[in-house]
């Protein structure tokens, strides 16, 4: 409850100074009136080849075009100045995003599709990379997620302003996590409500039970659980803006006697509960803190309680893209499924159910990006063009990452190792559609 | 197809010499006409205390009874001679089974319940064991599961005679693996057929597809898939007795044009298939061979194929009980869920679905033990009393292990990392009951 330790926050919807600051690395290029040198064309050829010859042509600042070795390019990437070219070749993971945000790199066509083709191509090529290239183009371990640093990390992303997120998240419960398209034709709102219902069913909630939620976002799951499943919820979050919204919304819906929103770190959860749930927080916990999280769940889950963790993950251990980790999600690390389940192995837990919703996240992000684009003028007015371009790339790149399978979405249900009151099967989860008929 | 490499097998249902041989360690005790020494009573007291004071009294050969420190005993274990007592104290993991098999240790009451209470008690006590006790009472790494040794390991257990297994396995498809009790009141036959159907649904089989099965037992799954889902199956097994049965049964059912039973090691699988399935073989593969298995599945699964591994597992890495590994399942090692999924992490795979059927295996084993007891006279006649007692203990101990959660049963569904043709959700698996209405 130590809200006093929270950092002073800027007023909602003002220009995010910290954000602009982090982009300063991508210094603005100057207009260029010279032709490219031959070594610059050679560098682009190398860049394409090292990236596995993706179907991308590069247009240089004098309109010269360099095409890949193989086949016909499907996309054209324009590089506006020689410095942009140099940083792209030496540090593409970080530079691509910074240059795109700064408008020094342009893409002529479908951005998610280009990113997907690029990821696929690099994924294949990487296996043959020489050591020096691996070292040059490497990503870095995520920054600290200690109690103090976690606040900065979360503040950086989640306190950008509720008005911003409201523009493109679902209008049902402001869910900033993967939706559940049990049918492919669901709307974003239906799919987000289906996700909430799906999670409640996996937890086998019964009226009167108690639930603790770690990292509750704008509080939508807590309200859904209280409203539709009659449980009492303690919901933790260190994002001040989200907590303020969550409390107001619970009051508006007359649920304030059943939900307590607590502005505090998940590590300070106390008490015992019938269910532990965390949707989209594990990405920010950091591998080093998994044993601590396991111990916490061990302590606060009743003997017959069920725990559910929902998180972005990987098929195998891999560092986060440098640009995403630096500019978008400081401290983020999506665990491999093995690292994820080490939480269960390090505690005395038994894994009951793992579900992978990877393509559901690609669809969720596609819906988000559509709405984001509809509001791009408003968003540029709220922040600036650089911010809008950075977020467009982040959303498009994420679609691509889930599309090609470089990211996964795991829901893991587990319980104390000696719990005997287990669900007989998963039949009960599927007795009726999870999504409302319309929204 | 190298059936020529298979060992010469003894005729079906004769006394299993190898088996009797492995029990020779537990030499027959002589009748004892002396009272226990005080140090022998002290040893029993120590044994009980080191085992966490389970609710078990020990009756010694002169009818003296030693009770645990705490509470009232629920069971009495009779120790018939001083040598039995000594080997129980020095090497309980191996000796308990050997002494019980030899009749030098008797149990007065519900054997599965006693074993469960004993496991729970030891599990708690183990955390405080001094190093010397951990070393004294340790289990050992499983023996080799190389191509050649695997044949001996499998021969030891699965070639005991089809007539033996027929006495107590289900009459539907001779399934010697965990059944699926989607409702708790299913018969063994219904639950085994439900398991087969459940596996087929998870694999999303469609008529005309091809399936490869690694370790096919008596061939029941292959026949079920061919009969009910119209697929073609190549099914591998190195147990000669099982293959002979499987082929005969496929002919009897008119399925021989859709199933090829191949007497060979899974490592020799070739070709490409729409589905890879293995039910209850991974326990015998050995951790060292997981990367090889991953590579094999990588190679033989079509781009949009689905793979399912069904295996006994653990919540965390742990060695097999010494007696089970030595006398019952040579070479067996049930992996922790993390070790299990290392197969998916080491290949380019994506985990789609993990389900834990732990209590279903306790129920399956309870059904097996009931039928086993009904036929104990026949079984003793086929083999001998020692064999019957060993198998009773193995079945009862396994019920207990699944009951207390020292063993788990995982079904893992996975696919190539870049497969886009994924099931939309798991709804389709649960559209109708998997079990037939009656059997």
PDB file of C-alpha atoms in Angstrom, chain B residues 170-371:
ATOM      1  CA  UNK B 170      -9.281 -53.174 -20.364  1.00  0.00           C
ATOM      2  CA  UNK B 171     -11.101 -55.563 -22.672  1.00  0.00           C
ATOM      3  CA  UNK B 172     -11.576 -52.864 -25.316  1.00  0.00           C
ATOM      4  CA  UNK B 173      -8.076 -52.158 -26.626  1.00  0.00           C
ATOM      5  CA  UNK B 174      -5.528 -53.519 -24.072  1.00  0.00           C
ATOM      6  CA  UNK B 175      -4.311 -50.064 -23.097  1.00  0.00           C
ATOM      7  CA  UNK B 176      -1.402 -50.181 -20.652  1.00  0.00           C
ATOM      8  CA  UNK B 177      -1.365 -46.391 -20.175  1.00  0.00           C
ATOM      9  CA  UNK B 178      -3.413 -43.786 -18.309  1.00  0.00           C
ATOM     10  CA  UNK B 179      -7.128 -43.737 -19.183  1.00  0.00           C
ATOM     11  CA  UNK B 180      -9.224 -40.569 -19.424  1.00  0.00           C
ATOM     12  CA  UNK B 181     -12.135 -40.404 -16.982  1.00  0.00           C
ATOM     13  CA  UNK B 182     -13.913 -37.379 -18.402  1.00  0.00           C
ATOM     14  CA  UNK B 183     -16.642 -38.460 -15.955  1.00  0.00           C
ATOM     15  CA  UNK B 184     -15.580 -40.124 -12.698  1.00  0.00           C
ATOM     16  CA  UNK B 185     -18.114 -42.967 -13.108  1.00  0.00           C
ATOM     17  CA  UNK B 186     -16.738 -44.334 -16.389  1.00  0.00           C
ATOM     18  CA  UNK B 187     -15.746 -47.993 -16.598  1.00  0.00           C
ATOM     19  CA  UNK B 188     -12.121 -48.818 -17.390  1.00  0.00           C
ATOM     20  CA  UNK B 189     -13.144 -49.726 -20.935  1.00  0.00           C
ATOM     21  CA  UNK B 190     -15.042 -46.470 -21.466  1.00  0.00           C
ATOM     22  CA  UNK B 191     -12.199 -44.426 -20.006  1.00  0.00           C
ATOM     23  CA  UNK B 192      -9.580 -46.120 -22.192  1.00  0.00           C
ATOM     24  CA  UNK B 193     -11.644 -45.551 -25.322  1.00  0.00           C
ATOM     25  CA  UNK B 194     -12.182 -41.949 -24.164  1.00  0.00           C
ATOM     26  CA  UNK B 195      -8.399 -41.590 -23.897  1.00  0.00           C
ATOM     27  CA  UNK B 196      -7.929 -42.806 -27.470  1.00  0.00           C
ATOM     28  CA  UNK B 197     -10.634 -40.448 -28.727  1.00  0.00           C
ATOM     29  CA  UNK B 198      -9.230 -37.544 -26.673  1.00  0.00           C
ATOM     30  CA  UNK B 199      -5.787 -38.054 -28.223  1.00  0.00           C
ATOM     31  CA  UNK B 200      -7.248 -38.245 -31.749  1.00  0.00           C
ATOM     32  CA  UNK B 201      -9.192 -35.026 -31.174  1.00  0.00           C
ATOM     33  CA  UNK B 202      -6.132 -33.213 -29.880  1.00  0.00           C
ATOM     34  CA  UNK B 203      -4.284 -34.310 -33.029  1.00  0.00           C
ATOM     35  CA  UNK B 204      -7.246 -33.009 -35.115  1.00  0.00           C
ATOM     36  CA  UNK B 205      -7.078 -36.141 -37.295  1.00  0.00           C
ATOM     37  CA  UNK B 206      -8.864 -36.039 -40.651  1.00  0.00           C
ATOM     38  CA  UNK B 207      -9.614 -38.989 -42.944  1.00  0.00           C
ATOM     39  CA  UNK B 208      -6.793 -39.792 -45.342  1.00  0.00           C
ATOM     40  CA  UNK B 209      -4.063 -38.361 -43.130  1.00  0.00           C
ATOM     41  CA  UNK B 210      -0.993 -40.334 -42.145  1.00  0.00           C
ATOM     42  CA  UNK B 211       0.151 -40.943 -38.581  1.00  0.00           C
ATOM     43  CA  UNK B 212       3.318 -42.419 -37.139  1.00  0.00           C
ATOM     44  CA  UNK B 213       3.177 -43.908 -33.668  1.00  0.00           C
ATOM     45  CA  UNK B 214       6.295 -44.479 -31.568  1.00  0.00           C
ATOM     46  CA  UNK B 215       5.874 -47.312 -29.059  1.00  0.00           C
ATOM     47  CA  UNK B 216       2.453 -48.678 -29.974  1.00  0.00           C
ATOM     48  CA  UNK B 217       1.913 -51.269 -27.231  1.00  0.00           C
ATOM     49  CA  UNK B 218      -0.677 -53.813 -28.400  1.00  0.00           C
ATOM     50  CA  UNK B 219      -1.619 -51.467 -31.222  1.00  0.00           C
ATOM     51  CA  UNK B 220      -4.942 -50.244 -29.833  1.00  0.00           C
ATOM     52  CA  UNK B 221      -4.483 -46.551 -30.631  1.00  0.00           C
ATOM     53  CA  UNK B 222      -3.417 -47.303 -34.209  1.00  0.00           C
ATOM     54  CA  UNK B 223      -6.529 -49.442 -34.739  1.00  0.00           C
ATOM     55  CA  UNK B 224      -8.770 -46.831 -33.103  1.00  0.00           C
ATOM     56  CA  UNK B 225      -7.351 -44.064 -35.301  1.00  0.00           C
ATOM     57  CA  UNK B 226      -7.718 -46.136 -38.475  1.00  0.00           C
ATOM     58  CA  UNK B 227     -11.229 -47.320 -37.586  1.00  0.00           C
ATOM     59  CA  UNK B 228     -12.756 -44.104 -36.214  1.00  0.00           C
ATOM     60  CA  UNK B 229     -10.744 -41.387 -37.948  1.00  0.00           C
ATOM     61  CA  UNK B 230      -9.908 -42.964 -41.302  1.00  0.00           C
ATOM     62  CA  UNK B 231      -6.165 -42.378 -41.143  1.00  0.00           C
ATOM     63  CA  UNK B 232      -3.240 -44.597 -42.188  1.00  0.00           C
ATOM     64  CA  UNK B 233      -0.825 -45.529 -39.409  1.00  0.00           C
ATOM     65  CA  UNK B 234       2.765 -46.731 -39.205  1.00  0.00           C
ATOM     66  CA  UNK B 235       3.199 -48.011 -35.632  1.00  0.00           C
ATOM     67  CA  UNK B 236       6.600 -48.885 -34.139  1.00  0.00           C
ATOM     68  CA  UNK B 237       7.363 -51.151 -31.198  1.00  0.00           C
ATOM     69  CA  UNK B 238      10.311 -53.289 -30.087  1.00  0.00           C
ATOM     70  CA  UNK B 239       8.213 -55.651 -27.991  1.00  0.00           C
ATOM     71  CA  UNK B 240       7.823 -58.787 -30.131  1.00  0.00           C
ATOM     72  CA  UNK B 241       4.871 -60.146 -28.143  1.00  0.00           C
ATOM     73  CA  UNK B 242       2.946 -56.902 -28.489  1.00  0.00           C
ATOM     74  CA  UNK B 243       3.593 -56.607 -32.242  1.00  0.00           C
ATOM     75  CA  UNK B 244       2.403 -60.188 -32.839  1.00  0.00           C
ATOM     76  CA  UNK B 245      -0.822 -59.431 -30.967  1.00  0.00           C
ATOM     77  CA  UNK B 246      -1.280 -56.061 -32.712  1.00  0.00           C
ATOM     78  CA  UNK B 247      -0.942 -57.552 -36.198  1.00  0.00           C
ATOM     79  CA  UNK B 248      -3.340 -60.395 -35.473  1.00  0.00           C
ATOM     80  CA  UNK B 249      -5.899 -57.998 -34.035  1.00  0.00           C
ATOM     81  CA  UNK B 250      -5.636 -55.610 -37.017  1.00  0.00           C
ATOM     82  CA  UNK B 251      -6.225 -58.554 -39.391  1.00  0.00           C
ATOM     83  CA  UNK B 252      -9.179 -59.717 -37.308  1.00  0.00           C
ATOM     84  CA  UNK B 253     -10.698 -56.238 -37.548  1.00  0.00           C
ATOM     85  CA  UNK B 254      -9.975 -55.928 -41.291  1.00  0.00           C
ATOM     86  CA  UNK B 255      -7.657 -52.973 -40.778  1.00  0.00           C
ATOM     87  CA  UNK B 256      -4.441 -54.488 -42.083  1.00  0.00           C
ATOM     88  CA  UNK B 257      -4.453 -52.326 -45.229  1.00  0.00           C
ATOM     89  CA  UNK B 258      -4.461 -49.144 -43.153  1.00  0.00           C
ATOM     90  CA  UNK B 259      -1.968 -50.049 -40.419  1.00  0.00           C
ATOM     91  CA  UNK B 260       1.602 -51.213 -40.638  1.00  0.00           C
ATOM     92  CA  UNK B 261       3.018 -52.516 -37.349  1.00  0.00           C
ATOM     93  CA  UNK B 262       6.781 -52.357 -37.473  1.00  0.00           C
ATOM     94  CA  UNK B 263       8.980 -54.251 -35.034  1.00  0.00           C
ATOM     95  CA  UNK B 264      11.704 -51.667 -34.722  1.00  0.00           C
ATOM     96  CA  UNK B 265      13.057 -48.926 -32.508  1.00  0.00           C
ATOM     97  CA  UNK B 266      11.432 -45.479 -32.753  1.00  0.00           C
ATOM     98  CA  UNK B 267      14.877 -44.113 -33.656  1.00  0.00           C
ATOM     99  CA  UNK B 268      14.560 -45.831 -37.021  1.00  0.00           C
ATOM    100  CA  UNK B 269      11.311 -44.110 -38.027  1.00  0.00           C
ATOM    101  CA  UNK B 270      11.510 -42.628 -41.523  1.00  0.00           C
ATOM    102  CA  UNK B 271       9.074 -40.805 -43.797  1.00  0.00           C
ATOM    103  CA  UNK B 272       6.854 -37.752 -43.240  1.00  0.00           C
ATOM    104  CA  UNK B 273       3.476 -37.765 -41.504  1.00  0.00           C
ATOM    105  CA  UNK B 274       0.560 -35.503 -40.609  1.00  0.00           C
ATOM    106  CA  UNK B 275       0.792 -36.555 -36.985  1.00  0.00           C
ATOM    107  CA  UNK B 276       3.371 -37.995 -34.620  1.00  0.00           C
ATOM    108  CA  UNK B 277       2.028 -39.673 -31.509  1.00  0.00           C
ATOM    109  CA  UNK B 278       3.612 -41.541 -28.649  1.00  0.00           C
ATOM    110  CA  UNK B 279       1.651 -42.787 -25.654  1.00  0.00           C
ATOM    111  CA  UNK B 280       3.691 -44.028 -22.713  1.00  0.00           C
ATOM    112  CA  UNK B 281       7.037 -44.430 -24.436  1.00  0.00           C
ATOM    113  CA  UNK B 282       8.876 -41.298 -23.277  1.00  0.00           C
ATOM    114  CA  UNK B 283       9.364 -42.851 -19.813  1.00  0.00           C
ATOM    115  CA  UNK B 284      11.658 -45.387 -21.515  1.00  0.00           C
ATOM    116  CA  UNK B 285      13.510 -42.980 -23.834  1.00  0.00           C
ATOM    117  CA  UNK B 286      15.987 -41.590 -21.308  1.00  0.00           C
ATOM    118  CA  UNK B 287      16.833 -37.903 -20.880  1.00  0.00           C
ATOM    119  CA  UNK B 288      20.059 -38.212 -22.866  1.00  0.00           C
ATOM    120  CA  UNK B 289      18.051 -39.204 -25.916  1.00  0.00           C
ATOM    121  CA  UNK B 290      15.575 -36.298 -25.854  1.00  0.00           C
ATOM    122  CA  UNK B 291      17.507 -34.155 -28.374  1.00  0.00           C
ATOM    123  CA  UNK B 292      17.601 -37.154 -30.717  1.00  0.00           C
ATOM    124  CA  UNK B 293      13.835 -37.621 -30.292  1.00  0.00           C
ATOM    125  CA  UNK B 294      13.270 -33.911 -30.992  1.00  0.00           C
ATOM    126  CA  UNK B 295      15.329 -34.154 -34.157  1.00  0.00           C
ATOM    127  CA  UNK B 296      13.392 -37.223 -35.252  1.00  0.00           C
ATOM    128  CA  UNK B 297      10.004 -35.528 -34.777  1.00  0.00           C
ATOM    129  CA  UNK B 298      11.359 -32.421 -36.540  1.00  0.00           C
ATOM    130  CA  UNK B 299      12.272 -34.600 -39.496  1.00  0.00           C
ATOM    131  CA  UNK B 300       9.197 -36.777 -39.776  1.00  0.00           C
ATOM    132  CA  UNK B 301       6.426 -34.253 -39.049  1.00  0.00           C
ATOM    133  CA  UNK B 302       4.945 -32.493 -42.090  1.00  0.00           C
ATOM    134  CA  UNK B 303       4.954 -28.660 -42.019  1.00  0.00           C
ATOM    135  CA  UNK B 304       1.397 -28.481 -40.656  1.00  0.00           C
ATOM    136  CA  UNK B 305       1.593 -31.664 -38.609  1.00  0.00           C
ATOM    137  CA  UNK B 306       0.796 -31.994 -34.913  1.00  0.00           C
ATOM    138  CA  UNK B 307       2.748 -34.093 -32.411  1.00  0.00           C
ATOM    139  CA  UNK B 308       1.501 -35.499 -29.125  1.00  0.00           C
ATOM    140  CA  UNK B 309       3.607 -37.047 -26.374  1.00  0.00           C
ATOM    141  CA  UNK B 310       1.818 -38.683 -23.445  1.00  0.00           C
ATOM    142  CA  UNK B 311       4.062 -39.669 -20.563  1.00  0.00           C
ATOM    143  CA  UNK B 312       4.389 -40.100 -16.849  1.00  0.00           C
ATOM    144  CA  UNK B 313       6.238 -37.106 -15.459  1.00  0.00           C
ATOM    145  CA  UNK B 314       7.147 -35.171 -12.345  1.00  0.00           C
ATOM    146  CA  UNK B 315       6.631 -31.724 -10.884  1.00  0.00           C
ATOM    147  CA  UNK B 316      10.410 -31.427 -10.561  1.00  0.00           C
ATOM    148  CA  UNK B 317      13.384 -33.605 -11.526  1.00  0.00           C
ATOM    149  CA  UNK B 318      13.696 -36.718  -9.361  1.00  0.00           C
ATOM    150  CA  UNK B 319      15.113 -40.215  -9.825  1.00  0.00           C
ATOM    151  CA  UNK B 320      12.848 -43.225 -10.132  1.00  0.00           C
ATOM    152  CA  UNK B 321      12.366 -45.384  -7.045  1.00  0.00           C
ATOM    153  CA  UNK B 322      15.222 -47.920  -6.995  1.00  0.00           C
ATOM    154  CA  UNK B 323      12.995 -50.974  -6.742  1.00  0.00           C
ATOM    155  CA  UNK B 324      10.732 -49.926  -9.634  1.00  0.00           C
ATOM    156  CA  UNK B 325      13.728 -49.080 -11.837  1.00  0.00           C
ATOM    157  CA  UNK B 326      15.564 -52.319 -10.953  1.00  0.00           C
ATOM    158  CA  UNK B 327      12.751 -54.866 -10.804  1.00  0.00           C
ATOM    159  CA  UNK B 328       9.848 -53.479 -12.821  1.00  0.00           C
ATOM    160  CA  UNK B 329      10.896 -50.850 -15.368  1.00  0.00           C
ATOM    161  CA  UNK B 330      14.621 -51.025 -16.172  1.00  0.00           C
ATOM    162  CA  UNK B 331      15.857 -47.783 -17.707  1.00  0.00           C
ATOM    163  CA  UNK B 332      12.708 -45.830 -16.837  1.00  0.00           C
ATOM    164  CA  UNK B 333      12.881 -42.127 -16.049  1.00  0.00           C
ATOM    165  CA  UNK B 334       9.733 -39.970 -15.807  1.00  0.00           C
ATOM    166  CA  UNK B 335      10.831 -36.437 -16.729  1.00  0.00           C
ATOM    167  CA  UNK B 336       9.888 -33.274 -14.904  1.00  0.00           C
ATOM    168  CA  UNK B 337       7.600 -31.024 -16.942  1.00  0.00           C
ATOM    169  CA  UNK B 338      10.631 -28.812 -17.639  1.00  0.00           C
ATOM    170  CA  UNK B 339      12.710 -31.753 -18.862  1.00  0.00           C
ATOM    171  CA  UNK B 340       9.722 -32.935 -20.904  1.00  0.00           C
ATOM    172  CA  UNK B 341       9.370 -29.579 -22.648  1.00  0.00           C
ATOM    173  CA  UNK B 342      13.126 -29.396 -23.275  1.00  0.00           C
ATOM    174  CA  UNK B 343      12.239 -31.714 -26.187  1.00  0.00           C
ATOM    175  CA  UNK B 344      10.196 -28.872 -27.653  1.00  0.00           C
ATOM    176  CA  UNK B 345      12.800 -26.221 -26.808  1.00  0.00           C
ATOM    177  CA  UNK B 346      15.657 -28.200 -28.341  1.00  0.00           C
ATOM    178  CA  UNK B 347      13.731 -28.689 -31.600  1.00  0.00           C
ATOM    179  CA  UNK B 348      12.158 -25.792 -33.472  1.00  0.00           C
ATOM    180  CA  UNK B 349       8.795 -26.488 -31.884  1.00  0.00           C
ATOM    181  CA  UNK B 350       5.958 -24.572 -30.355  1.00  0.00           C
ATOM    182  CA  UNK B 351       4.076 -26.042 -27.382  1.00  0.00           C
ATOM    183  CA  UNK B 352       0.328 -25.749 -28.014  1.00  0.00           C
ATOM    184  CA  UNK B 353      -1.314 -27.601 -25.139  1.00  0.00           C
ATOM    185  CA  UNK B 354      -0.275 -29.371 -21.946  1.00  0.00           C
ATOM    186  CA  UNK B 355      -2.785 -31.350 -19.903  1.00  0.00           C
ATOM    187  CA  UNK B 356      -2.096 -33.116 -16.625  1.00  0.00           C
ATOM    188  CA  UNK B 357      -4.129 -36.299 -16.042  1.00  0.00           C
ATOM    189  CA  UNK B 358      -2.489 -37.275 -12.741  1.00  0.00           C
ATOM    190  CA  UNK B 359      -5.588 -38.394 -10.837  1.00  0.00           C
ATOM    191  CA  UNK B 360      -6.860 -40.209 -13.934  1.00  0.00           C
ATOM    192  CA  UNK B 361      -3.842 -42.472 -13.643  1.00  0.00           C
ATOM    193  CA  UNK B 362      -4.566 -43.153  -9.964  1.00  0.00           C
ATOM    194  CA  UNK B 363      -8.081 -44.207 -11.005  1.00  0.00           C
ATOM    195  CA  UNK B 364      -6.821 -46.305 -13.939  1.00  0.00           C
ATOM    196  CA  UNK B 365      -4.379 -48.123 -11.658  1.00  0.00           C
ATOM    197  CA  UNK B 366      -7.116 -48.691  -9.082  1.00  0.00           C
ATOM    198  CA  UNK B 367      -9.197 -50.402 -11.758  1.00  0.00           C
ATOM    199  CA  UNK B 368      -6.183 -52.460 -12.849  1.00  0.00           C
ATOM    200  CA  UNK B 369      -5.351 -53.530  -9.296  1.00  0.00           C
ATOM    201  CA  UNK B 370      -8.963 -54.616  -8.660  1.00  0.00           C
ATOM    202  CA  UNK B 371      -8.873 -56.894 -11.693  1.00  0.00           C
TER     203      UNK B 371
END
